[in-house]
Amino acid sequence: MIEIAPAGPTDDDIRAGEVSVPLPERFDAGLYFIGRIRTPWTERGTCPRRGDAEEGPVCTLEIDPRWADALAGVADCPRLQVLYWMDRARRDLVLQSPRDGATRGTFALRSPVRPNPIASSVVSLVGVEGMNVMVRGLDCLDGTPLVDLKVQHG
C-alpha cells in the first residue's frame, strides 16, 4: 500500500479570490496504484482540459505485473473508465478562481486541485500489448499514478 503525502501548497500559487484550508493531520484510507500512465504532457499547462477519445493522442497505461490477470477480457472492451491520482496537484483549496476569473467552490469545478485528487476519464481502447493498455482520451501528466481501470458500458 502506498500513501501519498499532500502536495505542499505555496502562497504564490493562490489566485485572487481563492481560499485554502489546513489539511487533516492523517489520512482516512490508503490505496494501491496499479500502474503509471504515459502521456505526451509533462507540464500542467500543456494538458488538455478534457481528453478526446476519438482524435486524442495514444497514451499508455503501464500496468504493474502483479495485476496481470486483472487484464483478462480488457482487450474486448471498446471503452474504459480510467481512474488516476493527480499526484502533483495541491489539495487545500476550497474556493478557486480558474482562468475565466469566476470564483467557485472546488466541488463545482473539474479542477485537479481538490481534497482527494482523483480523476476519471472515459477513453477508447486502442489495444493491449502485454502489460500495456493503449487508449485515447486522457488528460493527465506523464507518469501519473493509475488507480483503477473499469469497463465503461453505454
CSV table of C-alpha atoms in Angstrom, one decimal:
chain,number,residue,atom,x,y,z
A,1,MET,CA,0.0,0.0,0.0
A,2,ILE,CA,1.3,3.4,-0.9
A,3,GLU,CA,0.2,6.5,1.0
A,4,ILE,CA,0.7,9.8,-0.8
A,5,ALA,CA,1.6,12.9,1.2
A,6,PRO,CA,-0.4,16.0,0.4
A,7,ALA,CA,1.2,18.3,-2.1
A,8,GLY,CA,2.9,21.2,-0.5
A,9,PRO,CA,1.0,24.3,-1.3
A,10,THR,CA,2.7,27.6,-1.7
A,11,ASP,CA,1.1,31.0,-1.1
A,12,ASP,CA,2.2,32.3,-4.5
A,13,ASP,CA,0.0,29.6,-6.2
A,14,ILE,CA,-3.2,31.2,-4.9
A,15,ARG,CA,-5.1,33.5,-7.3
A,16,ALA,CA,-7.3,36.4,-6.2
A,17,GLY,CA,-10.5,35.1,-4.5
A,18,GLU,CA,-9.0,31.6,-3.7
A,19,VAL,CA,-9.2,30.2,-0.2
A,20,SER,CA,-7.1,27.4,1.3
A,21,VAL,CA,-7.8,25.4,4.4
A,22,PRO,CA,-5.5,23.3,6.7
A,23,LEU,CA,-5.4,19.7,5.6
A,24,PRO,CA,-6.2,16.9,8.1
A,25,GLU,CA,-3.4,15.6,10.2
A,26,ARG,CA,-3.8,12.0,9.0
A,27,PHE,CA,-5.3,10.0,6.1
A,28,ASP,CA,-8.6,8.2,6.4
A,29,ALA,CA,-7.7,5.4,3.9
A,30,GLY,CA,-4.9,4.1,1.7
A,31,LEU,CA,-4.9,2.8,-1.9
A,32,TYR,CA,-2.8,0.8,-4.3
A,33,PHE,CA,-1.6,2.2,-7.5
A,34,ILE,CA,-2.0,-0.4,-10.3
A,35,GLY,CA,0.5,1.2,-12.7
A,36,ARG,CA,1.5,4.5,-14.3
A,37,ILE,CA,0.1,6.5,-17.2
A,38,ARG,CA,2.3,7.6,-20.1
A,39,THR,CA,1.2,10.7,-22.0
A,40,PRO,CA,2.9,13.3,-24.1
A,41,TRP,CA,2.3,16.1,-21.5
A,42,THR,CA,5.0,17.0,-18.9
A,43,GLU,CA,3.5,20.3,-17.7
A,44,ARG,CA,0.0,21.1,-16.4
A,45,GLY,CA,-0.4,24.0,-18.8
A,46,THR,CA,0.0,21.7,-21.8
A,47,CYS,CA,-2.6,19.1,-20.8
A,48,PRO,CA,-6.0,19.3,-22.5
A,49,ARG,CA,-8.9,20.3,-20.2
A,50,ARG,CA,-10.7,17.1,-21.3
A,51,GLY,CA,-9.2,14.3,-23.4
A,52,ASP,CA,-10.5,13.4,-26.8
A,53,ALA,CA,-11.4,9.7,-27.0
A,54,GLU,CA,-11.6,9.8,-30.8
A,55,GLU,CA,-8.8,12.1,-32.0
A,56,GLY,CA,-6.5,12.5,-28.9
A,57,PRO,CA,-3.0,11.0,-28.8
A,58,VAL,CA,-2.5,7.4,-27.9
A,59,CYS,CA,-1.5,7.1,-24.3
A,60,THR,CA,-0.3,4.0,-22.5
A,61,LEU,CA,-1.5,2.6,-19.2
A,62,GLU,CA,1.5,0.6,-17.8
A,63,ILE,CA,0.1,-2.0,-15.6
A,64,ASP,CA,2.1,-3.4,-12.7
A,65,PRO,CA,2.9,-7.1,-13.4
A,66,ARG,CA,1.2,-8.2,-10.1
A,67,TRP,CA,-2.2,-7.2,-11.7
A,68,ALA,CA,-1.6,-9.1,-15.0
A,69,ASP,CA,-4.6,-11.5,-14.5
A,70,ALA,CA,-6.9,-8.5,-14.0
A,71,LEU,CA,-6.4,-7.6,-17.6
A,72,ALA,CA,-8.2,-10.7,-18.8
A,73,GLY,CA,-11.0,-9.5,-21.1
A,74,VAL,CA,-9.9,-5.9,-21.3
A,75,ALA,CA,-9.0,-6.2,-25.0
A,76,ASP,CA,-12.7,-6.9,-25.7
A,77,CYS,CA,-13.8,-3.6,-24.1
A,78,PRO,CA,-14.0,-0.7,-26.6
A,79,ARG,CA,-14.5,1.9,-23.9
A,80,LEU,CA,-12.8,2.0,-20.5
A,81,GLN,CA,-13.0,4.3,-17.4
A,82,VAL,CA,-9.6,5.2,-16.1
A,83,LEU,CA,-9.2,6.4,-12.5
A,84,TYR,CA,-6.0,8.2,-11.7
A,85,TRP,CA,-4.3,10.1,-8.9
A,86,MET,CA,-3.2,13.7,-9.8
A,87,ASP,CA,-0.2,13.5,-7.6
A,88,ARG,CA,1.2,16.9,-8.4
A,89,ALA,CA,-2.0,18.9,-7.6
A,90,ARG,CA,-2.3,20.9,-4.4
A,91,ARG,CA,-5.2,19.7,-2.1
A,92,ASP,CA,-6.1,22.5,0.2
A,93,LEU,CA,-8.2,25.0,-1.8
A,94,VAL,CA,-12.0,25.2,-1.1
A,95,LEU,CA,-12.6,28.3,-3.4
A,96,GLN,CA,-10.8,28.5,-6.7
A,97,SER,CA,-10.5,31.2,-9.4
A,98,PRO,CA,-10.0,29.4,-12.7
A,99,ARG,CA,-8.6,31.3,-15.7
A,100,ASP,CA,-12.1,32.7,-16.5
A,101,GLY,CA,-11.9,34.6,-13.2
A,102,ALA,CA,-15.2,33.4,-11.7
A,103,THR,CA,-14.5,32.1,-8.2
A,104,ARG,CA,-16.3,28.9,-7.4
A,105,GLY,CA,-16.2,26.1,-4.8
A,106,THR,CA,-13.8,23.2,-5.6
A,107,PHE,CA,-16.7,20.7,-5.8
A,108,ALA,CA,-18.3,22.9,-8.6
A,109,LEU,CA,-15.1,22.5,-10.8
A,110,ARG,CA,-13.3,19.9,-12.8
A,111,SER,CA,-10.0,21.3,-11.5
A,112,PRO,CA,-7.2,18.9,-10.4
A,113,VAL,CA,-7.0,20.9,-7.2
A,114,ARG,CA,-9.2,19.0,-4.7
A,115,PRO,CA,-9.0,17.3,-1.3
A,116,ASN,CA,-8.6,13.9,-2.9
A,117,PRO,CA,-7.1,14.5,-6.4
A,118,ILE,CA,-8.8,11.6,-8.1
A,119,ALA,CA,-9.6,12.0,-11.8
A,120,SER,CA,-11.7,9.9,-14.1
A,121,SER,CA,-11.7,9.8,-17.9
A,122,VAL,CA,-13.7,7.6,-20.3
A,123,VAL,CA,-11.3,6.5,-23.0
A,124,SER,CA,-11.3,4.5,-26.2
A,125,LEU,CA,-9.3,1.3,-26.2
A,126,VAL,CA,-6.6,1.2,-29.0
A,127,GLY,CA,-5.1,-2.1,-28.0
A,128,VAL,CA,-3.5,-4.3,-25.3
A,129,GLU,CA,0.1,-5.4,-25.6
A,130,GLY,CA,1.3,-7.5,-22.6
A,131,MET,CA,1.1,-5.2,-19.6
A,132,ASN,CA,0.4,-2.0,-21.7
A,133,VAL,CA,-3.1,-0.8,-22.4
A,134,MET,CA,-3.2,1.8,-25.2
A,135,VAL,CA,-6.0,4.3,-25.1
A,136,ARG,CA,-7.2,7.7,-26.4
A,137,GLY,CA,-8.9,10.3,-24.3
A,138,LEU,CA,-6.7,11.1,-21.4
A,139,ASP,CA,-5.9,14.5,-19.9
A,140,CYS,CA,-3.1,13.9,-17.4
A,141,LEU,CA,0.6,14.4,-17.0
A,142,ASP,CA,3.1,11.8,-18.0
A,143,GLY,CA,3.9,9.4,-15.1
A,144,THR,CA,0.6,9.9,-13.3
A,145,PRO,CA,-0.3,7.1,-10.9
A,146,LEU,CA,-3.0,4.8,-12.2
A,147,VAL,CA,-5.7,3.9,-9.5
A,148,ASP,CA,-8.1,1.7,-11.4
A,149,LEU,CA,-9.4,0.6,-14.7
A,150,LYS,CA,-13.1,-0.4,-15.4
A,151,VAL,CA,-15.2,-1.3,-18.4
A,152,GLN,CA,-17.5,1.5,-19.5
A,153,HIS,CA,-20.9,0.5,-20.7
A,154,GLY,CA,-23.2,2.6,-22.8
